[in-house]
Coordinates of C-alpha atoms and ligand atoms in Angstrom, one line a residue:
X21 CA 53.0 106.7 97.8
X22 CA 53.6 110.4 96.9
X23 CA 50.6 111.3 99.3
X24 CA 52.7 109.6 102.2
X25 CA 56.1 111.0 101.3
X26 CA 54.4 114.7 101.1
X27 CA 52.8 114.3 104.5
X28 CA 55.7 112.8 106.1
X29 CA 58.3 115.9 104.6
X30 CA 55.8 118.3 105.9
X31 CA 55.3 116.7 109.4
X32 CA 58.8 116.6 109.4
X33 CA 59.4 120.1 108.7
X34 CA 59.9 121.6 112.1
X35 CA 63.4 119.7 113.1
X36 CA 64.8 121.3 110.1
X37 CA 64.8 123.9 112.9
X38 CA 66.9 121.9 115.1
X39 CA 70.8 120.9 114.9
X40 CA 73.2 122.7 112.3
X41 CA 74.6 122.7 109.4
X42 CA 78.0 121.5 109.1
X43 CA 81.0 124.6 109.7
X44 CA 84.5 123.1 109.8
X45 CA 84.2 122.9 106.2
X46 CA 83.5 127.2 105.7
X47 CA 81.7 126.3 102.3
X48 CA 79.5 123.8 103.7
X49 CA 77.9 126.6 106.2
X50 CA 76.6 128.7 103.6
X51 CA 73.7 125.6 102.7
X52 CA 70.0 126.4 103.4
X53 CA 69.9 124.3 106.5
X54 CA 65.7 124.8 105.7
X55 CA 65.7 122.6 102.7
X56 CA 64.3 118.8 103.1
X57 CA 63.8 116.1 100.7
X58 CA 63.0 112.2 99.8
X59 CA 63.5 109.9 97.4
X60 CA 62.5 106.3 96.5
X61 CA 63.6 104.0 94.3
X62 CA 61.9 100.6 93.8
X63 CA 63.4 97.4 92.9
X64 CA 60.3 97.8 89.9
X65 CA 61.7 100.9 88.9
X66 CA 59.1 103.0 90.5
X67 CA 60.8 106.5 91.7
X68 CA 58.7 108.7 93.9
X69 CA 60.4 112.0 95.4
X70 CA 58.8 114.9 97.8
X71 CA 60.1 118.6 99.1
X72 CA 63.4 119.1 98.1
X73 CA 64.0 115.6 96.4
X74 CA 66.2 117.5 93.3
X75 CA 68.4 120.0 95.2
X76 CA 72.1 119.1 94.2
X77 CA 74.3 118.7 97.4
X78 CA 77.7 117.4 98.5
X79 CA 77.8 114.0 98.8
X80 CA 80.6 113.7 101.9
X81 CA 80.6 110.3 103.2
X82 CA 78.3 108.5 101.4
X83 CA 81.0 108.5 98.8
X84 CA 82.6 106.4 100.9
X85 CA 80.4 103.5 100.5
X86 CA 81.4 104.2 96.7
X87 CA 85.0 103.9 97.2
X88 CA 85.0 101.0 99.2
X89 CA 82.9 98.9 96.4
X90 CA 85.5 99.9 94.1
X91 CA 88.3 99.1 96.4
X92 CA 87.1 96.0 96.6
X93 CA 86.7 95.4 93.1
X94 CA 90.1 96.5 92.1
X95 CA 91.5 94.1 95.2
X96 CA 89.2 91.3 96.6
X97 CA 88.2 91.8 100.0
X98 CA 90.9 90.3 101.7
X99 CA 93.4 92.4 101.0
X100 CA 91.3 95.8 101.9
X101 CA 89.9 94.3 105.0
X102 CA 93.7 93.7 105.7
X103 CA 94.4 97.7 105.8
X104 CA 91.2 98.3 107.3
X105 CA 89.1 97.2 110.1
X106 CA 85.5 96.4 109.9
X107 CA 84.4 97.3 113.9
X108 CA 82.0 99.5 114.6
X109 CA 83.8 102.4 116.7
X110 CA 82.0 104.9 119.2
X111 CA 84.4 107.6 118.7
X112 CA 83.5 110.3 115.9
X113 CA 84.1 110.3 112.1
X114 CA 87.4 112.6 112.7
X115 CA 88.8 110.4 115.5
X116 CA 92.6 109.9 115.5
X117 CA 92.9 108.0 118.8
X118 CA 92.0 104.6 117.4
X119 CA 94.7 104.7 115.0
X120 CA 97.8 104.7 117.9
X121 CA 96.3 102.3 120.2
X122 CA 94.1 99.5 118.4
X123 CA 94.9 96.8 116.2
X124 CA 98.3 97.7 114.1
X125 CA 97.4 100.8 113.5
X126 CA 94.8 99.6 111.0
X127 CA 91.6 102.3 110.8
X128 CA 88.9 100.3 112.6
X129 CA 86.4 100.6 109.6
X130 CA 86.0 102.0 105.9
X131 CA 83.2 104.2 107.1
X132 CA 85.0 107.3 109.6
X133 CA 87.6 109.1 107.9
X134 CA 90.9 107.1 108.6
X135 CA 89.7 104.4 107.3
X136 CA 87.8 106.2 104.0
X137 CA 91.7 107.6 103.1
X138 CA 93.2 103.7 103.5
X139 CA 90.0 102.6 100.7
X140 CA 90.8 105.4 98.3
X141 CA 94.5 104.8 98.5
X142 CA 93.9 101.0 97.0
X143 CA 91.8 102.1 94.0
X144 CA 93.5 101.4 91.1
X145 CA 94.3 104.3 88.3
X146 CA 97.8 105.0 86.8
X147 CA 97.6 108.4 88.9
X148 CA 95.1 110.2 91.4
X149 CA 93.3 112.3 88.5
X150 CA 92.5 108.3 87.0
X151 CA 91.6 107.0 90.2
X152 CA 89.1 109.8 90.5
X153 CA 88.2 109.7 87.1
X154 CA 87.1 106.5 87.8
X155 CA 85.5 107.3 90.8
X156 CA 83.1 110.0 89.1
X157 CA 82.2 107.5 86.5
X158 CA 81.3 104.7 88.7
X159 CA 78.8 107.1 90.9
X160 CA 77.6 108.5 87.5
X161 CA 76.7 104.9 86.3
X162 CA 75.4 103.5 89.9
X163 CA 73.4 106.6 89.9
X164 CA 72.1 106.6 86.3
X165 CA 73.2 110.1 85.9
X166 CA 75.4 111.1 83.4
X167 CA 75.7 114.4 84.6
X168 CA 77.1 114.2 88.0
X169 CA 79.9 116.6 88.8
X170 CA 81.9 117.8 91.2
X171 CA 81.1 121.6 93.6
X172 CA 84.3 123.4 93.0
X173 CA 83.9 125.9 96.0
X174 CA 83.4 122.6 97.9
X175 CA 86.0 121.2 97.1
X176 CA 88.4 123.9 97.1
X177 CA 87.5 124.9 100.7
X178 CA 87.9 121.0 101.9
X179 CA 91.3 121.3 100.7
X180 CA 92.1 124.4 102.5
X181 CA 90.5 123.3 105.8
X182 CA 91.2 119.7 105.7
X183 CA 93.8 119.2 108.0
X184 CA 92.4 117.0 110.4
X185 CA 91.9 114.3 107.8
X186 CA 95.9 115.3 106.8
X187 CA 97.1 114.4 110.7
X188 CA 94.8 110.9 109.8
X189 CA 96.5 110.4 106.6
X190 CA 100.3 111.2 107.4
X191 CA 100.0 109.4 110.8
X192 CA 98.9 106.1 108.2
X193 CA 101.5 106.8 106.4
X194 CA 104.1 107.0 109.2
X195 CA 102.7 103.3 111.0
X196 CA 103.0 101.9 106.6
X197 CA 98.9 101.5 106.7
X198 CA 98.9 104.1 103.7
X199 CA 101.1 103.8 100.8
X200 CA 102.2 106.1 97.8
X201 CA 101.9 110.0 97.8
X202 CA 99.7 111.6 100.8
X203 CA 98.7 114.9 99.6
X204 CA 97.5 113.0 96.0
X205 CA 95.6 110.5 98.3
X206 CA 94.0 113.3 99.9
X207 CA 93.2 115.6 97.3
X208 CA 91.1 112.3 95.6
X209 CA 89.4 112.2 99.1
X210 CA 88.3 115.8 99.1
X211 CA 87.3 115.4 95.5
X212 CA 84.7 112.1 96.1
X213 CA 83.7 114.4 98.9
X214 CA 82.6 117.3 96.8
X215 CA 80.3 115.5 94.3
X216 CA 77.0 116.8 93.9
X217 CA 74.0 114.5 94.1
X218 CA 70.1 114.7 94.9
X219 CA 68.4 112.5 97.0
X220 CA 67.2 110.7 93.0
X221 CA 70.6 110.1 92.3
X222 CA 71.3 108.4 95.7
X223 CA 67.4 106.4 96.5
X224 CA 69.6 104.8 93.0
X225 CA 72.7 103.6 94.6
X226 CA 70.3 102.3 97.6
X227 CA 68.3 100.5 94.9
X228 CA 70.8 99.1 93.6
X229 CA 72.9 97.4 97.1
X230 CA 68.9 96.6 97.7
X231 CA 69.2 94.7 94.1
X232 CA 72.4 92.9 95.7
X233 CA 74.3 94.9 93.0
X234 CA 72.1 94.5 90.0
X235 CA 71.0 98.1 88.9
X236 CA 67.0 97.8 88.8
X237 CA 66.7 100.0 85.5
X238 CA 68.6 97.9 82.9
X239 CA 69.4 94.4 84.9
X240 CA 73.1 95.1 84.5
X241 CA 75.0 93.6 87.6
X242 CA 77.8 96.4 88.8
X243 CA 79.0 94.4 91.9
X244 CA 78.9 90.8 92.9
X245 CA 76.5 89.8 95.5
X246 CA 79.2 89.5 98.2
X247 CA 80.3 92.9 97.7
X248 CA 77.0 94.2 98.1
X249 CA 76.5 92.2 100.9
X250 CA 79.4 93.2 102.6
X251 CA 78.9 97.0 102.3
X252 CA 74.9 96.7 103.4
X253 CA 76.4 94.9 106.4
X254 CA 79.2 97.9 107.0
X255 CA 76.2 100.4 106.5
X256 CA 74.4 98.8 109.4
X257 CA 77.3 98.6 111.5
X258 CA 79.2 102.1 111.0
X259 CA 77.3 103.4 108.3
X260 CA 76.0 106.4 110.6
X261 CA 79.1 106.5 113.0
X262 CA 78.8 106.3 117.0
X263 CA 74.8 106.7 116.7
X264 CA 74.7 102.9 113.9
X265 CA 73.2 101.1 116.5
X266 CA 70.7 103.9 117.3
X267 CA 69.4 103.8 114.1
X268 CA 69.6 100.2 113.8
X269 CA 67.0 99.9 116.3
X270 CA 64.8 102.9 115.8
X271 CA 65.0 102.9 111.3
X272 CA 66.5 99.3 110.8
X273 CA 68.1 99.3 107.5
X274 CA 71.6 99.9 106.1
X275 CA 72.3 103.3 105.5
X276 CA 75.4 106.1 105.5
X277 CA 75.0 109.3 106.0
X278 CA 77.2 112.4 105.0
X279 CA 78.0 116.0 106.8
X280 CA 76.3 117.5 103.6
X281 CA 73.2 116.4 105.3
X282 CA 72.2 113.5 103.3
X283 CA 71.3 110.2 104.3
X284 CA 71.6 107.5 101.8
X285 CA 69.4 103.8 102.9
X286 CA 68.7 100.5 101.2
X287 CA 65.7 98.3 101.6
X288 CA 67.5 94.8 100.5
X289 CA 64.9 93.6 97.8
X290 CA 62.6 96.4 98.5
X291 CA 64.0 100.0 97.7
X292 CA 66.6 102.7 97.7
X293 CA 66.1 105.4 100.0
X294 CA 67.7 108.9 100.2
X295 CA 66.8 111.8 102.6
X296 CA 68.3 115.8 102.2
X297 CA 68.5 117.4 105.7
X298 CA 70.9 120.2 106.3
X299 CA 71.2 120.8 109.7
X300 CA 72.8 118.3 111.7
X301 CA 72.6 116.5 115.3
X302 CA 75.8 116.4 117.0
X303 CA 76.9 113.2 115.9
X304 CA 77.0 114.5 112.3
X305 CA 73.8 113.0 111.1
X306 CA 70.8 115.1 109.5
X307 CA 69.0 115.8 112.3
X308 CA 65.8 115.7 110.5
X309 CA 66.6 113.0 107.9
X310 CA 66.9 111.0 110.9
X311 CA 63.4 111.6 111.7
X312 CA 62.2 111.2 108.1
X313 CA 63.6 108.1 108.0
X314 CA 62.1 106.7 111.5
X315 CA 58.8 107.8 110.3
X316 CA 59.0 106.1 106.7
X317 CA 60.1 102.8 108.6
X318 CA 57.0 103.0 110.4
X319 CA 54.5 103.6 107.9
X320 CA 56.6 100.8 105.5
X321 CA 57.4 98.4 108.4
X322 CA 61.1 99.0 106.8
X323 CA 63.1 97.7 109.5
X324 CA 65.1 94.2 108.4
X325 CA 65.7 93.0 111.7
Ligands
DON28 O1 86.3 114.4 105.7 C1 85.5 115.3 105.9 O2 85.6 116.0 106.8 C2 84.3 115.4 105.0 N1 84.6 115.9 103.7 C3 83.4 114.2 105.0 C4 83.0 113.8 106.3 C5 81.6 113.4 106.5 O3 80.7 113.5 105.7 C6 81.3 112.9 107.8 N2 79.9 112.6 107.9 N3 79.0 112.6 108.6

């Protein structure tokens, strides 16, 4: 296995030449857009890793398949598929226009950024320092890694540069899809944004949703089976924005990916996968984790469908 993941990083190699790495976000632009890394996590508790498997990076969206477990716990899923939709959109991650002309107002799914805000908003904590609290200790126990923090300089510049995703959240909160205090709300957002993970800590989480919510490496459940299920299913659906059913067909399992350039995947009953890959295609996706990922499917006849 580590033969296979070594040839298929180095094959691989060139695209890191391709795409970019993500700018809107100033901080973001100064990562090595060279770097490129896998992970695997078996359901047997086998991890094998290649290239730049332990390079800490931002996390981005994949925290957003975090939030919405927890949303869920703290709520049931009625209630937060009430707020927010769960259609696959073909706008991008940032899109506004959905918000004014479909369904109530409600984001159309927990996966672009609209709808990411709505989730974090319903996790429970007495303020937003709690609710992230919580959030940081959740990835640290989903991930088995104690020491998961958060990039300050990340952080700080998502805050500064963020006002896309504040247009998002005070337009919610002006059509009563988002309740309580916007700029708290947000500044939780750009926090579960700016955790640092490698692709070990994140081929983990996959394991784990590939485990329907049982953590392979001490048989503890974390989520019941239907949440699990229902966030694998959201993965395959929006999980990698307006290019899901792209990779549906070409790759074939769930997976999210994040502007930080990973790519976080789940092989239900199989394996967790994660992918680093700077430099992104212009839907937001790492270019070349893209193409690690088709050729890993291939090899491992991954695909589910
Ligand atoms: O909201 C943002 O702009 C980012 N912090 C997260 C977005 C993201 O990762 C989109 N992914 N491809």
């Amino acid at each position: 296995m580590n033969r296979l993941l070594n040839s298929i990083i180095e094959n691989n190699r060139k695209w890191t030449k391709e795409g970019q790495v993500a700018s809107y976000i100033p901080e973001l632009s100064k990562v090595d857009s060279n770097l490129l890394g896998i992970c695997i996590s078996t359901l047997g508790g086998e991890e094998h890793c290649a290239g730049d498997s332990d390079t800490k990076f931002t996390i981005q969206s994949i925290s957003k398949i975090v939030t919405l477990m927890l949303a869920i716990l703290d709520n049931g899923k009625d209630y937060v598929f009430s707020k927010v939709g769960m259609e696959p959109t073909d706008t991008s991650f940032n899109s506004i226009v959905n918000l004014e002309i479909k369904d109530a107002h409600k984001p159309i799914n927990p996966m672009i950024n609209a709808g990411a805000i709505a989730t974090v908003s319903m996790i429970a904590g007495k303020d937003s320092e709690e609710v992230f609290e919580r959030i940081l200790k959740f990835t640290r126990k989903i991930s088995n890694n104690p020491n998961i923090g958060i990039n300050d300089s990340v952080y700080k510049s998502e805050k500064e540069t963020g006002d896309r995703n504040r247009a998002l959240a005070y337009f919610m909160k002006g059509t009563g899809v988002l309740d309580g205090n916007v700029e708290e709300i947000l500044n939780v957002y750009f926090k579960q944004c700016s955790i640092e993970v490698t692709c070990r800590d994140l081929a983990r989480i996959g394991a784990m949703l590939a485990n329907d919510g049982i953590m392979p490496w001490s048989g503890e459940r974390v989520v019941p089976r239907d949440v699990a299920r229902i966030v694998k299913t959201i993965m395959v659906t929006c999980g990698m924005y307006d290019a899901s059913g792209k990779f549906a067909v070409q790759i074939g399992v769930p997976a999210k990916s994040g502007v930080g350039g990973g790519i976080l995947a789940c092989v239900p009953r199989r394996m967790g996968v994660a992918v680093l890959g700077p430099a992104l295609d212009e839907k937001g996706n790492s270019l070349a984790g893209i193409k690690v990922m088709e050729e890993l499917s291939k090899q491992l006849d991954l695909s589910i469908f």
